[in-house]
XYZ file of C-alpha atoms in Angstrom:
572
model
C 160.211 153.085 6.591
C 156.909 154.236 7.642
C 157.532 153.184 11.708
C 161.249 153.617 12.144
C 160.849 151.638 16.011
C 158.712 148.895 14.184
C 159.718 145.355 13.769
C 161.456 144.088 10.701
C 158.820 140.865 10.841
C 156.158 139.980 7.971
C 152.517 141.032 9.417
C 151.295 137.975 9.592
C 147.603 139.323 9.138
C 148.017 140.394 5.713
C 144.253 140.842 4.246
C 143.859 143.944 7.016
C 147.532 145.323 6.600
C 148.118 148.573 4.895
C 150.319 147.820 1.997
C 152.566 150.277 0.078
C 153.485 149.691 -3.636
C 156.087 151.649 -5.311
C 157.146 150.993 -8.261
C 160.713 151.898 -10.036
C 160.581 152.878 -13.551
C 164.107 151.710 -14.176
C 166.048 148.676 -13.289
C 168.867 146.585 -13.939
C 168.127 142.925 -14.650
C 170.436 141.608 -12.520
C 169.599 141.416 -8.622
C 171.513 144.007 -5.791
C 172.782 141.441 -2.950
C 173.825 142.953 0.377
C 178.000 141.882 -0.417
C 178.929 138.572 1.597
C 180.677 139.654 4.853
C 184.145 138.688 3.629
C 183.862 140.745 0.945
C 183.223 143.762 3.514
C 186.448 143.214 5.091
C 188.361 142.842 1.800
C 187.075 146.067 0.691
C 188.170 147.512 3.843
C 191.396 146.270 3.923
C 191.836 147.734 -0.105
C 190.650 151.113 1.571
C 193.213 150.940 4.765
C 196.188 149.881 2.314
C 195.257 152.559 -0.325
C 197.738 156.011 -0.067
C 194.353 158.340 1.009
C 193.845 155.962 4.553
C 197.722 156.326 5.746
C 196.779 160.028 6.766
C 196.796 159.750 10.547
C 193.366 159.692 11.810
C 194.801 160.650 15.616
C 193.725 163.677 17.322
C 195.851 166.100 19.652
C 194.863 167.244 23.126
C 192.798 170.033 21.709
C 190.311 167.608 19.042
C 190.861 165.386 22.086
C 189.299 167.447 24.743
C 186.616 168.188 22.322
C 186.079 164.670 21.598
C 185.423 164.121 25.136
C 182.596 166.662 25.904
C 180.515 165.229 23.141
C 181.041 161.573 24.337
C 180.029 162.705 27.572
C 176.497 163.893 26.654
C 173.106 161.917 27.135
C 171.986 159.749 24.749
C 169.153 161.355 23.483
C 171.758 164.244 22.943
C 171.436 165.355 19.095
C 175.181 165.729 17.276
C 175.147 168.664 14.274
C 177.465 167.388 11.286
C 180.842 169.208 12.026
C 180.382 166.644 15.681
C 179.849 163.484 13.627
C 182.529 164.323 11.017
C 184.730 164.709 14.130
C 184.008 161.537 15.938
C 184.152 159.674 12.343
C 187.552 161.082 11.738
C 188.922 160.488 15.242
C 187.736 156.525 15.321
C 190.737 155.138 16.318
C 191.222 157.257 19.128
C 187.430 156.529 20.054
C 188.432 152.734 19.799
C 191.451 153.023 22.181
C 190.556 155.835 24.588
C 187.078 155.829 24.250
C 185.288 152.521 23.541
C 181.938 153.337 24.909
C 181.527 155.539 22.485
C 180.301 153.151 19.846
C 177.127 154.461 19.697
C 177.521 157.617 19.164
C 180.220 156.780 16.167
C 177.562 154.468 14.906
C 175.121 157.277 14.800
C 178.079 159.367 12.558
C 178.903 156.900 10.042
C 177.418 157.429 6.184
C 175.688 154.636 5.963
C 175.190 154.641 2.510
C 178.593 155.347 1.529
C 180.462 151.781 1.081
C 183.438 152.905 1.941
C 182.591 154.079 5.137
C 180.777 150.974 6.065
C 183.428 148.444 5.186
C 186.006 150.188 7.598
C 183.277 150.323 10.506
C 182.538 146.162 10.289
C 186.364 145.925 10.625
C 186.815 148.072 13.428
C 183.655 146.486 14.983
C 186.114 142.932 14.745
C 189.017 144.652 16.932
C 186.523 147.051 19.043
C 186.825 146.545 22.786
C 183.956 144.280 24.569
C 181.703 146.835 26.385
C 179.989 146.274 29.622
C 176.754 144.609 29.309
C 174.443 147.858 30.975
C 176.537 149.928 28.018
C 176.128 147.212 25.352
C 172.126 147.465 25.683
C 171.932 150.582 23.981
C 173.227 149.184 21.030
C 169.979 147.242 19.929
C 167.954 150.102 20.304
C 165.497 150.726 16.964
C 168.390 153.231 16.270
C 170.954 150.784 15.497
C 169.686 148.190 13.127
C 172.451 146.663 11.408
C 173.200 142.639 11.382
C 176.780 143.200 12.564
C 176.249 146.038 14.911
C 173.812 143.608 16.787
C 175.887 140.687 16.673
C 178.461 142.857 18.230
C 176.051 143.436 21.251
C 175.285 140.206 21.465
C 178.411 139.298 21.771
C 178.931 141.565 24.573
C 175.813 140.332 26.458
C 177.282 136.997 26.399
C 179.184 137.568 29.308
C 175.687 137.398 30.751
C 174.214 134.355 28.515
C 171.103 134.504 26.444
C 168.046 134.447 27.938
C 166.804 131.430 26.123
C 169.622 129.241 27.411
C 169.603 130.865 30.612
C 165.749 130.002 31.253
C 166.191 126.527 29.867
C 169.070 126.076 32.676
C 167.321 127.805 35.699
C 163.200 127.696 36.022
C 162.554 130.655 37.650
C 163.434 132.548 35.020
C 162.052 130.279 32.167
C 158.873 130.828 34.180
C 159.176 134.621 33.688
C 160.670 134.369 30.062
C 157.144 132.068 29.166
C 154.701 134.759 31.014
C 156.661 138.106 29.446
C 156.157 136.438 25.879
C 152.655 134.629 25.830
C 151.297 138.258 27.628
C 152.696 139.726 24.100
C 152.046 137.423 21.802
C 148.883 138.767 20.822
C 150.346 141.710 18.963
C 150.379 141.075 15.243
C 154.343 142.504 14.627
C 155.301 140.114 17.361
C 153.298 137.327 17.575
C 155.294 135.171 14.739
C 158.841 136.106 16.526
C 157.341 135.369 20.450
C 155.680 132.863 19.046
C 158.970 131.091 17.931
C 160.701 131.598 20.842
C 157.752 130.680 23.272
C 157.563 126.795 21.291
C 161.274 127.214 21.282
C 161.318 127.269 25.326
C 158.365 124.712 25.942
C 159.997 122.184 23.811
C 163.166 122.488 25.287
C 161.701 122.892 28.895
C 158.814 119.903 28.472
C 159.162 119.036 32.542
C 158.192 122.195 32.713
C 155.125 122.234 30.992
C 152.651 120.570 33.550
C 153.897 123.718 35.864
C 153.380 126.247 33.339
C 150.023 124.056 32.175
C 148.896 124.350 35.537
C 149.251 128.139 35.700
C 147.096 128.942 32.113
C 144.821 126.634 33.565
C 144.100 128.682 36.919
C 144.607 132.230 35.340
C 141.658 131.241 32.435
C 139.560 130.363 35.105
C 140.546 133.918 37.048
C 139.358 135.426 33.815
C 136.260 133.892 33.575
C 135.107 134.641 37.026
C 136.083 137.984 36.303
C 133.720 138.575 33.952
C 131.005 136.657 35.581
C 131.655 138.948 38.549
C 131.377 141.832 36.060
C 128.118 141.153 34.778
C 126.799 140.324 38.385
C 127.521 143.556 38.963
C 125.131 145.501 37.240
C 122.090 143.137 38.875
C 123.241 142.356 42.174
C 124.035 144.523 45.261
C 127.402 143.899 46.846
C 127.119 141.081 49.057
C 125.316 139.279 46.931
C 127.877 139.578 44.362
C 130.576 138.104 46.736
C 128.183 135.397 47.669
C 127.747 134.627 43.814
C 131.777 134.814 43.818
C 132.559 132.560 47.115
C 129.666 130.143 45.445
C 131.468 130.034 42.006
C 134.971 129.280 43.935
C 133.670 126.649 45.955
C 133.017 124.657 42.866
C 135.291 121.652 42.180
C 136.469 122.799 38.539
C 137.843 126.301 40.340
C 138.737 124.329 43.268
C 141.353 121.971 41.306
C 142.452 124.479 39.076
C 143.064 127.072 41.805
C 144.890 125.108 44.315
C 148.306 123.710 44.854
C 150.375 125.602 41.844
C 153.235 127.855 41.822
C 152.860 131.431 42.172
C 153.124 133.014 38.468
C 154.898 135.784 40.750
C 157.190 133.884 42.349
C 158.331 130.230 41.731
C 159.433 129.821 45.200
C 155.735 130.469 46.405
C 153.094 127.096 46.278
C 149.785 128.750 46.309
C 148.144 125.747 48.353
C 144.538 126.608 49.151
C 141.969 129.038 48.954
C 140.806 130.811 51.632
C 137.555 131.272 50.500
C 135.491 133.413 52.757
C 138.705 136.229 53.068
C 138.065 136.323 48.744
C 136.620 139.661 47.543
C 136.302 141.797 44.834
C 137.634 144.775 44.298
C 135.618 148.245 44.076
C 136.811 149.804 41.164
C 135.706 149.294 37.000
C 137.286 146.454 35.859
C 136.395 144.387 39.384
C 139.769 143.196 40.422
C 139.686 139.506 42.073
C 141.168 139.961 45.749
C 142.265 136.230 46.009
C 144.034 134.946 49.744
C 145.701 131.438 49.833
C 145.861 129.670 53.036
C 149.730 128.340 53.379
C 149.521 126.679 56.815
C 149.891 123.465 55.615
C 153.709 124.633 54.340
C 153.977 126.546 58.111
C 153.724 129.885 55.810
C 150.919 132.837 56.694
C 148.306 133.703 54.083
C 149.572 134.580 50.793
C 147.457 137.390 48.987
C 147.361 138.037 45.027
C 145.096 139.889 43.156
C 143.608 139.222 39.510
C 143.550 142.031 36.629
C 141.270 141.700 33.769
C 141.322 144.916 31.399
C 144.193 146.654 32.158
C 147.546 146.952 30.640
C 149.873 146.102 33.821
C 153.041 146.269 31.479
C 153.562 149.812 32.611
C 153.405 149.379 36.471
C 155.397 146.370 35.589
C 158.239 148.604 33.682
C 158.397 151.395 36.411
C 159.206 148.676 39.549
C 162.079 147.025 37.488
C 163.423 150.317 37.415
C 162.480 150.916 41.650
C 164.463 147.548 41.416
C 167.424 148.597 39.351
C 167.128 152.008 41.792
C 167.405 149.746 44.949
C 170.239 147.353 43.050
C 172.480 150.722 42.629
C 171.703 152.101 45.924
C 172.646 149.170 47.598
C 176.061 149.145 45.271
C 177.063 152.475 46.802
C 176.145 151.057 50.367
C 172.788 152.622 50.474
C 170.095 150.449 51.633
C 166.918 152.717 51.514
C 164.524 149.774 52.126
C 162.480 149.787 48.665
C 159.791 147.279 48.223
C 159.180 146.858 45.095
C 156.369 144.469 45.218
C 155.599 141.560 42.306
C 153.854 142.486 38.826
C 153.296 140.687 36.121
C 151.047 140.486 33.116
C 150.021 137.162 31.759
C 147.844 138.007 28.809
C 146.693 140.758 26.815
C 145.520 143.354 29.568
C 145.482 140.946 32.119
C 147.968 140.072 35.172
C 148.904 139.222 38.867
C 149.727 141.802 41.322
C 151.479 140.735 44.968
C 149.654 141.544 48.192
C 152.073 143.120 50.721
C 151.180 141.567 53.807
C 150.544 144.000 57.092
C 150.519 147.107 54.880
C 147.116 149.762 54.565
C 147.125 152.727 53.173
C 147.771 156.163 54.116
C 143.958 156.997 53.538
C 142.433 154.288 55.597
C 145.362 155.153 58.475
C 143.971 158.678 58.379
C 140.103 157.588 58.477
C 140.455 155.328 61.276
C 141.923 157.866 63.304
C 138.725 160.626 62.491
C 135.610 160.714 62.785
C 135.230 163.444 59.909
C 136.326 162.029 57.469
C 137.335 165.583 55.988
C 139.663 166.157 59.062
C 141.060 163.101 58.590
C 144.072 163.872 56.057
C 144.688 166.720 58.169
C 145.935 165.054 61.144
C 149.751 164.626 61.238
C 149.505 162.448 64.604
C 147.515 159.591 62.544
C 150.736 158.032 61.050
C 152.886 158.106 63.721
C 150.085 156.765 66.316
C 149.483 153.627 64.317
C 153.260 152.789 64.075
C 153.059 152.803 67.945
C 150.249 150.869 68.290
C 152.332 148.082 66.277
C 155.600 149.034 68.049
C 156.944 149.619 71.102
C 160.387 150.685 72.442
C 163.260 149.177 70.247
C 160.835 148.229 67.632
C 159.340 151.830 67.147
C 162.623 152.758 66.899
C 163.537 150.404 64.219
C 159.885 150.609 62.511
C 161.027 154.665 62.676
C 164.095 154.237 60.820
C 162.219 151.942 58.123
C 160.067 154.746 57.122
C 162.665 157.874 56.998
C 165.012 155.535 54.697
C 162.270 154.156 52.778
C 160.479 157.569 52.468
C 163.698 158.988 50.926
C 164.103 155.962 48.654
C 160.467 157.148 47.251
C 160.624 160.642 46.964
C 163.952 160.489 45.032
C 162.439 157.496 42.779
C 158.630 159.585 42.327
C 160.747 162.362 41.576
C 163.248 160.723 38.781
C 160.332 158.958 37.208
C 157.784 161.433 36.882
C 155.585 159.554 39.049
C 151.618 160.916 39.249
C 148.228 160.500 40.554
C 149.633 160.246 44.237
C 146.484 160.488 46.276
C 146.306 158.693 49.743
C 145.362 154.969 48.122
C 148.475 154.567 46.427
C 150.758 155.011 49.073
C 150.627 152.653 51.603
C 152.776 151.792 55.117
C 153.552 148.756 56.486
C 153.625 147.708 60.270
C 157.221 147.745 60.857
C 157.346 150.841 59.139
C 158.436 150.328 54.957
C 156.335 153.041 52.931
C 155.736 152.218 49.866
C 154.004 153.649 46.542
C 151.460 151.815 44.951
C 149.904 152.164 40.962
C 151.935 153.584 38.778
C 149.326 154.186 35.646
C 150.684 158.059 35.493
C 154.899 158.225 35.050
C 156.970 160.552 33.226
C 155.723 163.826 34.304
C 152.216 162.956 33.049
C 150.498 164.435 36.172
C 146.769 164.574 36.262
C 144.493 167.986 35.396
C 140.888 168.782 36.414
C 139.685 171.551 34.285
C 143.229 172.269 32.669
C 144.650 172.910 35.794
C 147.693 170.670 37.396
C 145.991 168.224 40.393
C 149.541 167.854 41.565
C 151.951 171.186 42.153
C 154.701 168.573 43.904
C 157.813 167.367 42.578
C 157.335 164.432 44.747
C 155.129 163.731 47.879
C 156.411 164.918 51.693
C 153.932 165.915 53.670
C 153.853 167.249 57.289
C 152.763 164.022 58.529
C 156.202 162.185 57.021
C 158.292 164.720 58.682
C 156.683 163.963 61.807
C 157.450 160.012 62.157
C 161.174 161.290 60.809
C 161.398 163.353 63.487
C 159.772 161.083 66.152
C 157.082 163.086 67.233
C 159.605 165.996 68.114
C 159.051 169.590 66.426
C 162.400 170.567 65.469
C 164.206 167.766 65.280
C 166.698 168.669 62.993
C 169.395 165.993 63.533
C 167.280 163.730 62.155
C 165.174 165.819 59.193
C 168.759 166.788 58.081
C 169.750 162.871 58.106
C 166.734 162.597 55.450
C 167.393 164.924 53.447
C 171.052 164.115 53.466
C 169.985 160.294 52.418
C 167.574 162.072 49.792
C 170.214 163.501 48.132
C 172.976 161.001 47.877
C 170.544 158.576 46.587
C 169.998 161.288 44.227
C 173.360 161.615 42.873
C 173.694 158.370 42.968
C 171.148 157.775 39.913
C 172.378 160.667 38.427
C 175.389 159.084 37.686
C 173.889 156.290 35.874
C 171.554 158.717 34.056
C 172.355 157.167 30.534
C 172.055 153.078 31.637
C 167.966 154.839 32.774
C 167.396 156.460 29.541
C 168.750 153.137 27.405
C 166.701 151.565 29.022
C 163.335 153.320 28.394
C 164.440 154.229 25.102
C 164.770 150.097 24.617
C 160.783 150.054 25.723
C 159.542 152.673 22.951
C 158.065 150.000 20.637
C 156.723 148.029 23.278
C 153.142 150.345 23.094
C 153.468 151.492 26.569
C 150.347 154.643 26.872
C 152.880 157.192 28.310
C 156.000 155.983 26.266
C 155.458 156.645 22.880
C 158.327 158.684 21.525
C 161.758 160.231 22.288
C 159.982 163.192 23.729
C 158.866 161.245 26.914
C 162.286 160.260 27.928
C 162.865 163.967 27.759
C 161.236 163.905 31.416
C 164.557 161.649 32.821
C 166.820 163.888 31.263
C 165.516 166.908 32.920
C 164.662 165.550 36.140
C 168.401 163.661 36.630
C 169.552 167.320 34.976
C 171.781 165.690 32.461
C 173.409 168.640 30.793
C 174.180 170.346 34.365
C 177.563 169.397 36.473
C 176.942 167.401 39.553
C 177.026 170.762 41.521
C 174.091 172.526 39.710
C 172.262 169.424 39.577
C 171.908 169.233 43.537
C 171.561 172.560 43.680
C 168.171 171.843 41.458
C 166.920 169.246 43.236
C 167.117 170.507 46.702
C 165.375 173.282 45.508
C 162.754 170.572 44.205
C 163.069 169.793 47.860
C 161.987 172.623 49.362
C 159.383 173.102 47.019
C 158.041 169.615 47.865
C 157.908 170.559 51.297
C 156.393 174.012 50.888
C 153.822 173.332 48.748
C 152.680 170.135 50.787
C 149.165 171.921 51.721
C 148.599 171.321 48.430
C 148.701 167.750 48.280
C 146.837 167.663 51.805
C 143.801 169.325 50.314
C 143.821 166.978 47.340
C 143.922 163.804 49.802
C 141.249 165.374 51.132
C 139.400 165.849 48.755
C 140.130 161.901 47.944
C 138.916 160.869 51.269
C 135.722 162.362 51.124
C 134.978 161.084 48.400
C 136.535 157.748 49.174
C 134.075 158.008 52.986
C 131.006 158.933 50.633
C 131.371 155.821 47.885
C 131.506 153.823 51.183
């Protein structure tokens, strides 16, 4: 009542919970039971027999053409009354014409009107199975009922519950245990994930001394970290790494940090530390740069780094979704090279982040190519130059063709998502060419300001220096700019078109806490960015003029990089 997207659970830390008493100033004696579920049906069958239900419920083309435009709208579409009194009365046409409409009749039912409910539970019983993608709408916070949520259930099944499905196959077990002890903290969860978690590792118990193994390394992780942290307000630099390397080298870190699985990836044994490549990080919270030495398996290094004090949920939430963009992409035969590297918290502000192997960033690209460090963002040769000096013939070719797909994959995903703060650090290039973004703590259209003003004027980054490895070096290479843009926008219209499975699936993540995900009004952003409420036509007319303005306002985002790299050559 007072936190409609709340759980249903009891808080389980009652002395500091805020309690509500009301009080009613007349009752019956006798209880008021929710009526048994055959007693529903009865009640509906009494209604369906009476005289007042054999009025035909069907609508003609006309009601049925209206019908159809409101179906058609967004989910976060609001219906006025006359709508829902249409889509109530018209519920057997919805049924056989229409089934994935059940939420929106769900959201026109009276649901305190018995009669009303009785008839819904029995149409729920002959309702058409929906596709799983369409089914996870239904156990949104909007849809609360027992037999609504069986319903969905049901229609998940096709894919198996999660529980059974982890018990069956460890890899994702191993990612079902890590998503729910990195929650379990929160009081309106903690009972329910707590449940589930003793649910899995009794069920699972040879997988214990895996998962044991894991807690064990990521505690000590932790308390490194915040050695390292205090270190760092007496010692200078490299006597801080020193005191790091010296703490690693110890036979307590040693055991616990060597030979386990990755908590990223099941498939990876992180063998041995390489101690002396170990580092910490520059920035506030000190992140632990950790590199495992995999010859022993015939593998290269393996790189992870260590989060203490920040909430990695978020980053983790926007790449599934660069996954799910990649997934439908590749569905429509468009590969556009994503990488979507591993993320994964593991405790309460804490996580594991993937290394991407033979990757820098654009900024250090640009500052190894200058020797002012405030030309250096300026110079459009920079990018291209280092893919050469990787590449050569048939490879530069190839390592070419990498970037312009993978470039388009990440200005249509920056775009969709809302995607901000992208300064020169976060976007980083690999050596045969993948670009790829990098820290996604700003999404949603939640751009950064200095001084109320708008850091970023760009829909989504494409800067002079891009255009140039597209176009091979070549001013005016417009065969191959236009094949860009032409990729840009199918891939475009191609998440367009599965506009509502995006929005379900944010609107699923509103009671998770997530900083920039609070309320209906941030999904707003995906609406208007996929331009929801336009035809397909005036929707690609918007975003090529998004487009062009990304391209004509790229000065802008030069001067902030900039900007960033001076004061990224100064700190240094």
């Amino acid at each position: 009542m007072l936190n409609p997207m709340g759980t249903v659970q009891t808080n389980p830390y009652t002395e500091n919970a805020t309690a509500l008493h009301i009080k009613f100033p007349e009752n019956k004696k006798q209880p008021y039971y929710y009526p048994p579920f055959d007693k529903i049906i009865e009640k509906a069958a009494e209604i369906a027999s009476s005289d007042s239900a054999n009025v035909s419920s069907r609508g003609g083309k006309k009601f049925l053409a209206v019908l159809k435009e409101i179906l058609d709208r967004d989910p976060l579409s609001q219906l006025c009354e006359n709508e829902m009194d249409l889509i109530w009365t018209l519920r057997q046409d919805c049924r056989e014409n229409f089934p994935q409409s059940l939420p929106k009749l769900l959201l026109s039912i009276k649901w305190n009107k018995l009669e009303d409910v009785a008839q819904l539970q029995a149409l729920l019983q002959i309702w058409p199975k929906l596709p799983p993608r369409e089914a996870l709408e239904l156990l949104d916070f909007n849809y609360p009922d027992q037999y609504v949520r069986e319903y969905a259930v049901g229609c998940l099944r096709q894919m198996r519950f999660l529980l059974e499905r982890a018990l069956a196959n460890r890899r994702i077990g191993q990612f079902l245990f890590w998503h729910l002890r990195s929650e379990v903290h929160i009081p309106a969860i903690s009972i329910q994930f707590g449940v589930i978690l003793e649910a899995y590792c009794r069920g699972s118990v040879g997988h214990m001394k895996v998962l044991s193994k894991q807690v064990e390394a990521l505690n000590k992780l932790k308390t490194l970290n915040s050695l390292i942290k205090l270190n760092a307000m007496k010692l200078n630099r490299a006597k801080g790494k020193e005191a790091m390397h010296t703490c690693l080298k110890q036979n307590a870190y040693r055991e616990a940090l060597s030979d386990l699985q990755s908590p990223l990836n099941p498939c990876v044994i992180l063998s041995e530390l390489y101690i002396e490549k170990c580092k910490y990080m520059d920035s506030k919270m000190k992140p632990l740069w950790l590199v495992y030495n995999n010859q022993v398996f015939g593998e290269d290094s393996v790189g992870v780094i260590f989060k203490n004090g920040d909430d990695l949920r978020q980053d983790m939430l926007t790449l599934q979704m660069l996954r799910l963009m990649d997934l439908l992409w590749k569905e429509a035969g468009l590969d556009l090279r994503m990488l979507p590297y591993g993320c994964l918290a593991t405790g309460d502000r804490s996580g594991l982040i993937e290394v991407v192997s033979t990757s820098e960033t654009i900024a250090d690209i640009q500052l190894n190519s200058s020797n002012v460090a405030a030309a250096a963002a300026f110079n459009k040769d920079a990018l291209l130059n280092w893919l050469k000096e990787y590449n050569s013939g048939d490879d530069l070719d190839r390592a070419i063709e990498e970037f312009t797909l993978s470039c388009a994959g990440y200005c249509v995903a920056s775009y969709v998502l809302g995607i901000g703060d992208r300064h020169s650090d976060n976007i980083m290039v690999k050596k045969n060419g993948q670009l790829f973004h990098i820290d996604f703590g700003h999404i949603l259209g939640n751009f950064k300001s200095k001084f109320g003003i708008k850091r970023e004027r760009v829909p989504f980054i494409l800067t002079y220096d891009f255009i140039h490895v597209i176009q091979q070096g070549k001013t005016g290479n417009t065969e191959k700019f236009g094949r860009f843009r032409q990729c840009c926008e199918d891939a475009y219209l191609i998440l367009r078109r599965h506009g509502n499975l995006f929005i379900t699936l944010f609107a699923l993540m509103l009671t998770a806490g997530l900083p920039e995900l609070t309320s209906v009004k941030d999904i707003q952003y995906l609406k208007d960015s996929l331009a929801l409420g336009k035809s397909e036509e005036e929707a690609l007319k918007q975003f090529k003029q998004k487009f062009d303005e990304a391209l004509r306002e790229s000065w802008t985002t030069k001067v902030n990089w900039m900007a960033h790299t001076v004061r990224k050559d100064y700190r240094s």
